[in-house]
Structure formats: C-alpha cells, structure tokens
Amino acid sequence: MTFPTVQPPDETLLPEISDASFAPVLDRRLGHLATLEAESIYILREAAAEFSRPVMLYSIGKDSSVMLRLAQKAFYPGKIPFPLLHIDTSYKFPEMIEFRDSYTREIGAELIVHQNREALKSRAKERIYSFRDSQGQWDPKNQRPELWNLFNSRIEKSESIRVFPLSNWTELDVWLYIHAENIPIVPLYYARERQAVVRNGSIILIYSPDELLPGERAQRIKCRMRSLGCIPCTGAIRSDADTVPKIIEEMISFRRSERENRAIDHDEEGSMELKKREGYF
Amino acid sequence: MPAVAPIERKESLAEFLQQDLRKDLLRFTTAGSVDDGKSTLIGRLLHDAKAVYEDQVASVKKSKINRSGGAFDFSLLTDGLRAEREQGITIDVAYRYFSTARRKFIIADTPGHEQYTRNMATGASTADLAGYSQDVFLRLERDFLSFASHLGISFVQCIPISALGGDNVVSSSENMPWYSGSTLLGHLETVDFRQARSLDAVRFPVQYVIRPDSRFRGFAGQLASGALQPGDVLVALPSGQETRVKAIVGFDGDSEQAIAPESIALRLENEIDLSRGDMLVSPSKLPAVSRSFSATVVWLHPEPLRVERPLLLKQTTRLVKARVRRIRHRINVNTLQNEPAEQLEMNGIAQVEVETNQPLFLDAYATSRATGSFILIDPFSDATVGAGMVRETFLDNVARTEERDRAALGVVLEDVTAEERQRRHGHKPGILLLGNRGFLAKSLERALFDDGFHVVVLDASGVLLPALRSFLTSLYSAGLVVLCVNASLEPQDLAGLSAAAAFQPDHVVDLSATDHRSNDAQIARRALSFAEKLRLSPDSNASQKGTPK
Ligand SMILES: Nc1nc2c(ncn2[C@@H]2O[C@H](COP(=O)(O)OP(=O)(O)O)[C@@H](O)[C@H]2O)c(=O)[nH]1
Ligand SMILES: [Mg+2]
C-alpha cells in the first residue's frame, strides 16, 4: 500500500514557488505512518550494514509482525539478510508456534528457535541503539547519545548492541500499520469464543483440563489477547473486536473505558510508561 | 481538575482511518533550565489534549509526590511515577507521543542543564507568576527575540502561557484578554515546519546495496532531501559519474515518485561504481565535496576535545577518520560571546575547523540537516564524544595543508619571475592585515591605487585558514599588495602562515592587533608608510614595459 501524502496546513504561509512544475513535489509531505516506516527501515538497513552478525529477535507478537514486514520492505527484492531468533520460553500458546512456523516459511525467512526459561526483557528507558557490555548488561550510564539519525555501531568483540527500530511507534501506530499494510498476525489478537477461566480478575485461556485449578470450571468467553508479551501473566480481555479496524476502534475507546479491572496493563512496566515496543534486535 | 473527556469521534471508523493516514508527524522538544516548568507544561499539554488515560490521571492524583503547590502535579504525567524508582538514571530525555485530529506529535522532554540558558529570563516568568501582565510578556518577548536573533533563529513565536493554570496551552485564557494569538497546541498543529529542511535538491546517501542475484543491483537508502522520479539524472559521488534513475523499486511495486524522507531502493540505468557511503545528488545543485570544513561542535565527553586528537566522524552513511585542526573559539552559552579556547570541555560548544582523511559530501547544516550533521566517535573507547553542524565547507584541493608545497596550493610559477613582476609593478608584494576595519581597507585601497600600487582588498570572513593561506599565496605571488580584512587569525596562525607560504617577513604587517587606543588615522598612516617601504627605488623601476626573458 502507498500512503497518502499530507498537504501543508496553511498555503498562505508558504513561500511562493515560481516554477509550477516543482509545486506538487514541494507541497507533498509524508504522513506520520510513512515517516515512522521510513525511519524504521533506515534503522534496519543501518543495523544490517554495520554489524557483523545481526539477528532479529522475533516474539511472534504484533510488534514482531510489523518488524518483519519492515525488514521485508527494507531489503526487497532481496531476502532478509539476518536470521530471526525466537526465544521460546515454552509458555507460549500453541497458536503462536503454528503461526510462527507457517508465516516464516511462507516469507522465506531463516528462523532460529532457542529454548530458554527466561524471556528477554527490555528497559523502558532504552532508545534506539542500546549498548550491552560483555556480560550482556545494560548500563544506563554507559549509553551513547543519539543525535539525528547517526547511530554509533562501534563495539568490541564481546559487546553487543540491541537495536529498537520501533522505538517511536505507539501501540496505536502498530495497529494502524497492520491495518494499512494488511499484515498477518496471530489469531489470538482477534476476539473469538474461547475456553477460559476468570482467575484473579484476569481471563486465562484454557487449552486442556489439567490447566484448571481445583474448583475452576472453564467457560466460553468472547475474548482476545491484547498483548502476547509477558507469559504467563498475560490475560485476555473481553472483546467483540474480530477485525483489525474493530481492534483499533476498541483501542481508541479504551480511553473512556470505565473498566477498572485491566489485565491488559500487566505488561506495561508501571502504569505511566508506555511499554517499550517489543520489536528489536 | 477537569476530567479526561472521551475522544469525540463523530466520523465513522473508516473516515477516522483515512484521516489518520493523512496526519503528518511533528517532533518537538522542550528547552530551559532545571525547574523552569518543562515537564509540567508537557503534562498539561497531554492532559488538556486528552492524550492521557484516566488511570494515569488517577494514579497521579493518588501519588504522594506533588511539587506543584496545587491539587494536581502535571509534571508527573510526563516524568512518570517510575521516576521515583529510577533515580540516578542519567538518560533522562522523556519521550511522549500523542496525536490530535490534525497531527501526530513526538515530544522529547529534556531535563535541562543548570549551566545553560540561565539568562533567558524564563525562571519566574510563567504568565501566572507575572500576574498575566501584558507588559511583562512584551518585555520577555523582546528579550527573547533579541536572544534568538543572536542564535540565528529567525522563526520565533512567543505565546503567554501558564502550565499550572492551563492558560493558552490548549484552551484560550480568560486571564489574558489582551492576547488574541493561537494557543500552544493551536500553534503546534498548524505551524509549517518545512523551512527546517529547505534544500530541495536530491541528496541520497547510499546505505545498503541490495544484490539478490547477479542481474539485480538496487541502491537502498533514505532520501535525505529532494524528490525523485524514474528518468531523473543524478551524479554519483565521489566518482562524479552521471546516471539515470531506472526505477524506484519496492515491496508494493515500483513507485512513480519518492520524496524525502522516504526510505527507498533505486535501480539505475547504467552500471556505475557505487557503494555504501557514496551519494547520489542532483547535477544542478551539488554538495561540497570536501575534506575540510568549519563546524559548530558540541562536546559530550568528560575528557575534553583537544586539537589533533584522532577521531572518527560519521556523516550520513559515511564513517571517516577526522581531526579537529583548530578551535576558533568557544561560545559562552549564557552570553553568546566568543571566548578563546585551547580545548573544549564536556557540554561546551565551539566553532572549530575539521579535517577528514576522506572527502565528505556536505551541505551547511542551515540548509540541510541530514547532510550537514555529524557525530564524533572516539576510536579507542568507541564512545560518541561529540556532535557537529557544518558551517562552511572548503574546496578540497586547497584543504591539504602542511605537507603540500606551493604548487599544490594552486600557484603555478611559470617563466615570469617574482623580480620581473616587481619591476613591472614598481613595488614588492605585501600583505596588510587590517582586522575588521573594512571601511579603512576601502580608503586605503583607493589611496594606494592612486599612488601607483597594484592593490586588492581580500575579505576573508568565513574563510578557513588553509584557504586563506592559499588565497594570500596566490595574490602575493602575483606581486600584489593585499589589504586583508576579517581574517580569523591568531598570532601563532600568522607566524605559521608566513613561514609555510614563504612570505618575506618584512612584507607582512599585522595592523589588526594594533593597540586599540591608536585611532584609525594612525593605523592608516602606518599602512601607508609600510607600503612605501615596498616601493622599488626609481632605478630598479626602469622597465615599465616588461623585460623579455
Ligand atoms: N507558578 C507556576 N509554577 C509552575 C508552572 N509550571 C511549572 N511550575 C512549577 O515549577 C516547578 C518545576 O516544574 P518542572 O515541570 O518539574 O520543571 P522542569 O525541570 O523544567 O521539567 C514545579 O514545582 C512546578 O509545579 C507554571 O506555569 N506556573
Ligand atoms: Mg523535567
């Protein structure tokens, strides 16, 4: 899809352009999603060009789906020049693994799966290039200032840098982009009738009877996952949003929602910070 | 405390989505000293623009921290309650995102620096503390405009606001009936920010070469400025080869046009030599291709910047070795005065001259941010130690300094000897440095010319040291008397210049350093008597017709 371009807000503020053939070019400007897309593709290419063994962390979530599409775009018609790495914490839903395997096969991406008990966490204060020392530690005092779009990728052998190409995207941007680009996502994001229990105020999906605690009974609840980030605490939300536009509508209306009981905020580190986007290297 | 109202959406979802795609993206930042009220203002803006969730408002209400003196501390909406837990973290620019029906915004709320902008008279100057007085506002506006003009900022809009009271942030204030201009949000939603990137010529730094098979070669990168269409002629730098755009290829098919700052991939008509770090540009408006330029540098590292220290420089997609050859002066951020400096400490800003080992493709930062900005990296620690903005670039062939001899500086000494020229002119060549006395140069030029001298005035403002040496060498070799004004020269530069360019010591005089008590007439007299000593005695001045060799 191509994005519409933006007309300048007030024509009278513009300098006069004498050459008429130039006017259409100068009057056009990228819209906000196209601007974010351009910036993220730039970051992906920069990472691929400057690092010796880049790998893209792939969490199967919606942010990863967006990252994957951006990577396809960045290197088209070439293949994505780095493997995808899925850190499989083995808590994941079966739908996620299915989606992961079929989708990466479809687009011809190289996939590495790494079994690990602990999910990788990112810190809310990390920006675009996040420097990790030889122990893989993030030291806030040892981060590099980021100026313009000039990233410093110089590291020693034992050190690494985590790159966040979606640093400037909000959750709404991610959904708008998924809609605009028609990006496949794990079906768990869409509202369906699902087997679930309400536990501690959270809706927990139930795949087999042995997941039930004593006294619990599974019921059919129309619900969807808002985030697949933090397992196993991620709960589902009651929802009728079974298409992307409906999800977007739901997101916008969350602002006026009276819903106090929000399992959806569990994965946001502290309620004030927007969650660090999960798409990263 | 107004409650957060629901977002009004009268249009259908489809209309909303359509309209949303047409929004553009404006990034802005706060600036000011610590405690000037930056975070409070951003919090107020987010709140009144309905860009915060109800639970965020609720948790701020519940918070034990409240430095505002009012019912609600808006700064917490910006700084977050997590700030309590994360004290001691030094990366503290807070990014906030919000969007209105017209635009999407990315805000960088900065912590400010105690050492900076102290005299900007912002301290106790919010509209509420000033009693909503128009007089105070007009005075502050006048002060600020004059401050901004020193910084070379030409688009300034002053809005009287109070973050605490919410006056003129999102809604117009009833406390200031004398103000009829736009509110802060109104201004942000409508301001045209394209002046910031005024260059319309194509600058396309090659970032990545896409080569899926032997038949396809695509040049990927982000268009830094201008617009492109298939068929457009471009010049490749540094090779200088001409080429033509064959196609703008993309995942969604080929495009008819690309505009900055799109990330694109190009196929070219002919096979040319092009790789990462090279640049495709409009033939009608080329960037400077230069290894030497002056720049404003901000130093970001505890270990000070020293002249000649080895550095790496990254500009667009190019990484080269670099050195700062000279610190012209440091800029005092409070007074904006220039101060002499041997080195540059952390957070210091200075005008410097930079030299690189490979040519860069440069525009002045004022016309093109993307091709006029660079960062400096310490090659040993890999730290990002500085950031710079290009001011003037400088022709490459004259940039090569020290090791070059006179010939390489562009002076071709052929058959005619210096003595022959002197006999023709009737005087020896000379250089008079007059500092900033341009008016004096004008009257001296007339006087000397009328007196039989072959004389020129060289205005050296903005000319870098190597270029200046080259100009002076050329004019000197041509046997002329040069009145040089506005040269940015320190005494040690002058000595080096004279030695390297082989000027006769008694042919050069520096009248710029003259004790300021001497008046212009005295300086003029000294200049004339100096010139008189350059004159050849009448007997050696015999051949006005030139002497055949
Ligand atoms: N009177 C008044 N005080 C303000 C205003 N804005 C901020 N303050 C107060 O100034 C102090 C510093 O505010 P803060 O936003 O943290 O400043 P920052 O360091 O620039 O981010 C706080 O105590 C605020 O409540 C205002 O518009 N009027
Ligand atoms: Mg603050």
Short mmCIF file of C-alpha atoms in Angstrom, two decimals, chain A residues 1 3-6 8-9 14 25-33 35-36 38-39 41-42 45-46 48-50 69 72-78 81 124-125 127 140-141 143-145 147-152 154-156 167-168 170 173 176 179 245 248-249 252 255-257 262 265 269 271-273, chain B residues 6-7 9 13 16-17 20-25 27 50 54-56 59 76-77 80-82 86 88 90-91 95 97 103-104 106 190 192-194 200 207-208 210 212 216 220-222 227 250-252 257 259 261-264 276 300 312 314 316 365 369 373-375 377 379 382-384 387-389:
data_model
loop_
_atom_site.label_atom_id
_atom_site.label_comp_id
_atom_site.label_asym_id
_atom_site.label_seq_id
_atom_site.Cartn_x
_atom_site.Cartn_y
_atom_site.Cartn_z
CA MET A 1 0.00 0.00 0.00
CA PHE A 3 0.40 6.18 2.00
CA PRO A 4 -1.36 9.37 1.10
CA THR A 5 0.80 12.41 1.45
CA VAL A 6 -0.04 15.39 3.54
CA PRO A 8 0.69 21.68 4.24
CA PRO A 9 -1.63 23.18 6.81
CA LEU A 14 4.44 29.10 2.17
CA VAL A 25 6.67 17.90 -5.31
CA LEU A 26 7.35 20.54 -2.73
CA ASP A 27 3.80 20.53 -1.44
CA ARG A 28 3.82 16.88 -0.63
CA ARG A 29 4.92 15.57 2.67
CA LEU A 30 4.95 12.14 4.24
CA GLY A 31 2.20 11.22 6.64
CA HIS A 32 3.08 10.11 10.15
CA LEU A 33 2.97 6.36 9.48
CA THR A 35 7.53 8.79 8.31
CA LEU A 36 7.77 6.13 11.01
CA ALA A 38 10.92 5.31 6.62
CA GLU A 39 12.75 5.80 9.91
CA ILE A 41 13.55 0.85 7.54
CA TYR A 42 16.55 3.16 7.77
CA ARG A 45 19.34 -1.23 6.98
CA GLU A 46 21.83 0.56 9.19
CA ALA A 48 22.34 -4.87 8.66
CA ALA A 49 25.10 -2.78 7.08
CA GLU A 50 27.17 -2.05 10.17
CA ARG A 69 7.18 -6.57 7.27
CA GLN A 72 10.93 -7.44 4.04
CA LYS A 73 10.49 -3.93 2.69
CA ALA A 74 13.96 -2.79 3.67
CA PHE A 75 15.74 -5.46 1.64
CA TYR A 76 13.26 -6.11 -1.14
CA PRO A 77 13.68 -7.81 -3.58
CA GLY A 78 16.49 -9.44 -1.62
CA PRO A 81 19.81 -10.64 5.42
CA ALA A 124 11.68 1.36 29.25
CA LYS A 125 14.47 3.90 29.03
CA ARG A 127 16.08 4.19 22.93
CA PRO A 140 22.18 3.40 31.81
CA LYS A 141 25.32 5.42 32.50
CA GLN A 143 24.71 4.63 26.80
CA ARG A 144 25.60 6.66 23.77
CA PRO A 145 23.86 9.90 22.98
CA LEU A 147 21.85 12.53 17.60
CA TRP A 148 19.87 12.94 14.42
CA ASN A 149 19.82 9.54 12.76
CA LEU A 150 23.54 8.99 13.18
CA PHE A 151 23.99 5.80 15.16
CA ASN A 152 27.30 4.70 16.57
CA ARG A 154 31.25 0.57 17.06
CA ILE A 155 31.69 -2.24 19.57
CA GLU A 156 34.36 -4.62 20.80
CA SER A 167 11.20 2.93 19.35
CA ASN A 168 8.96 5.77 18.19
CA THR A 170 2.91 3.71 19.80
CA ASP A 173 0.63 3.18 15.31
CA LEU A 176 -2.81 1.33 12.15
CA HIS A 179 -4.35 -2.39 9.06
CA PRO A 245 -10.45 -1.92 12.39
CA ILE A 248 -8.40 -0.01 16.55
CA GLU A 249 -11.83 1.26 17.46
CA ILE A 252 -9.41 4.37 20.92
CA ARG A 255 -9.53 5.99 26.88
CA ARG A 256 -13.08 6.45 28.01
CA SER A 257 -13.36 2.98 29.36
CA ARG A 262 -7.43 -4.28 33.41
CA ASP A 265 -1.87 -3.30 31.78
CA GLU A 269 6.07 -1.60 33.20
CA SER A 271 1.24 2.34 34.52
CA MET A 272 2.80 5.61 33.43
CA GLU A 273 5.25 4.35 30.90
CA PRO B 6 -13.85 10.90 25.86
CA ILE B 7 -12.40 11.40 22.44
CA ARG B 9 -15.42 10.84 17.13
CA LEU B 13 -14.12 4.49 11.72
CA PHE B 16 -11.02 8.15 11.05
CA LEU B 17 -8.52 5.74 9.50
CA ASP B 20 -5.30 9.43 10.36
CA LEU B 21 -3.09 8.39 7.46
CA ARG B 22 -3.06 11.98 6.30
CA LYS B 23 -1.71 13.34 9.55
CA ASP B 24 1.89 14.35 9.48
CA LEU B 25 4.45 13.95 12.21
CA ARG B 27 8.73 16.28 16.63
CA LYS B 50 -6.93 14.35 26.15
CA GLU B 54 -7.90 8.01 33.08
CA ASP B 55 -5.93 5.59 35.18
CA GLN B 56 -2.81 7.68 34.64
CA SER B 59 -2.52 7.44 39.85
CA LEU B 76 4.10 13.51 36.88
CA LEU B 77 2.17 12.80 33.71
CA GLY B 80 6.02 9.23 35.36
CA LEU B 81 5.84 7.76 38.78
CA ARG B 82 8.58 5.39 37.81
CA GLU B 86 14.71 5.07 38.63
CA GLY B 88 20.11 8.03 39.40
CA THR B 90 21.17 9.61 33.66
CA ILE B 91 19.44 9.03 30.35
CA TYR B 95 9.68 10.77 25.04
CA TYR B 97 3.64 10.57 21.99
CA ARG B 103 -1.13 15.89 13.62
CA LYS B 104 0.87 13.29 15.42
CA ILE B 106 6.65 13.12 19.34
CA THR B 190 -0.62 24.42 12.26
CA ASP B 192 4.66 24.78 8.86
CA PHE B 193 7.90 23.05 9.67
CA ARG B 194 9.24 22.59 6.19
CA ASP B 200 15.08 20.82 -2.50
CA GLN B 207 23.09 2.97 2.75
CA TYR B 208 22.92 -0.60 1.55
CA ILE B 210 20.70 -4.96 -2.44
CA PRO B 212 19.75 -10.79 -4.60
CA PHE B 216 19.76 -7.08 -9.88
CA ALA B 220 18.91 1.41 -0.80
CA GLY B 221 18.81 4.41 1.48
CA GLN B 222 16.75 7.17 2.96
CA ALA B 227 12.25 14.22 -4.75
CA GLY B 250 9.59 -1.52 -3.55
CA PHE B 251 7.76 -4.34 -1.84
CA ASP B 252 4.46 -2.91 -3.08
CA GLN B 257 7.96 9.19 -7.24
CA ILE B 259 10.07 12.28 -1.59
CA PRO B 261 12.48 11.36 3.99
CA GLU B 262 11.27 8.12 2.37
CA SER B 263 13.42 5.02 2.61
CA ILE B 264 13.68 3.71 -0.92
CA ARG B 276 27.63 2.36 0.99
CA LEU B 300 29.74 15.30 25.01
CA LEU B 312 36.14 9.02 13.79
CA LYS B 314 30.08 9.70 10.95
CA THR B 316 25.19 10.32 6.54
CA TYR B 365 23.53 22.43 8.41
CA ARG B 369 20.18 18.95 8.41
CA SER B 373 25.26 16.98 10.66
CA PHE B 374 27.84 14.56 12.03
CA ILE B 375 28.88 12.77 15.17
CA ILE B 377 33.47 8.90 17.89
CA PRO B 379 38.30 5.32 18.01
CA ASP B 382 34.08 3.69 20.78
CA ALA B 383 32.15 6.32 22.73
CA THR B 384 30.18 9.02 20.96
CA ALA B 387 28.15 16.21 17.65
CA GLY B 388 28.64 18.79 14.97
CA MET B 389 26.88 21.03 12.50
#
